[in-house]
Amino acid sequence: MVKELVIVSLYPRDMNIYGDRGNVLALQRRARAHGFEPRVIEVNPGDPWPDRVDIVLGGGGQDSGQGRVATDLRERAETIRALAEDGTPMLMICGLYQLFGHRFITHTGEELTGIGVLDVETRGGEERMIGNIVIESAEFGEIIGYENHSGDTVLGSGSTPLGRVAQGAGNNPRDGVEGARTGNVIGSYLHGSLLPKNPAISDFLIGEAARRRYGGFEPRVEHDETAERARQAAKRRPR
Ligand code: GLN
């Protein structure tokens, strides 16, 4: 039996910066290695939402790109919230991480209302947090990526951090934590792209999707030597 996994790539036209599309490619490759047949459906503003969704991926963008997708995202809020509550795994990077929170107030004072799937709030600040970043997570081990944002994000009690910052800034320059997680929804500032360098997170997304759709997950791949080398190279790079 072909085990299909439907991956929604959310707003690839407006929200794809620093190669966030690489997350879609890496996830497809990893899903195939685990024996699944991935099917990617791109959803841009105005597009229909597929009937069946197993994983949702979203990337980052400039404040202007966020402005272009925010209204469309709010129109889909109930659908996305219902999927999140049902355990659908999702990974939202940077600009969409901010819009999956309650709101993003840009540095010019414009308020973009988010969909509140993650219990976070973001304000555009004066300081740009930029460079390679390493975070530690109990579940995923060391997570390695690249951040570039002026958004300063604060977590409420409904989300837990994705990890503790070992090198870099993370959600803001004060708290020493990065990203947010509520159920199976992860938000993070880590570009890079994230998934090619962090197969443990791909496995989490695939595993949760497989358990939800097919009632189980038996991982078939373990080590990814290319990913390992990319991780080591990124870690050696100065911030
Ligand atoms: N505009 C947002 C910020 O700078 C998001 C940037 C991004 O997605 N890279 O905080």
Coordinates of C-alpha atoms and ligand atoms in Angstrom, one line a residue, residues 17 60-63 66 94-95 98 128 148-151 191, ligand 1:
I17 CA 13.3 33.7 2.7
G60 CA 9.6 33.6 6.8
G61 CA 9.4 36.9 4.9
Q62 CA 9.7 40.6 5.2
D63 CA 7.1 42.6 7.1
Q66 CA 3.6 39.2 6.2
C94 CA 10.2 33.4 11.4
G95 CA 7.5 35.5 9.7
Q98 CA 5.1 35.5 14.4
R128 CA 18.3 43.0 14.5
N148 CA 17.7 37.2 11.0
H149 CA 14.8 39.1 12.6
S150 CA 14.1 42.3 14.4
G151 CA 10.9 40.8 15.9
H191 CA 16.2 29.5 8.8
Ligands
GLN1 N1 9.8 40.7 9.5 C1 10.1 39.8 10.6 C2 11.2 40.3 11.5 O1 12.2 40.8 11.1 C3 10.3 38.4 10.1 C4 11.7 38.3 9.4 C5 11.9 36.9 8.7 O2 10.9 36.2 8.5 N2 13.1 36.7 8.4 O3 11.1 40.1 12.7

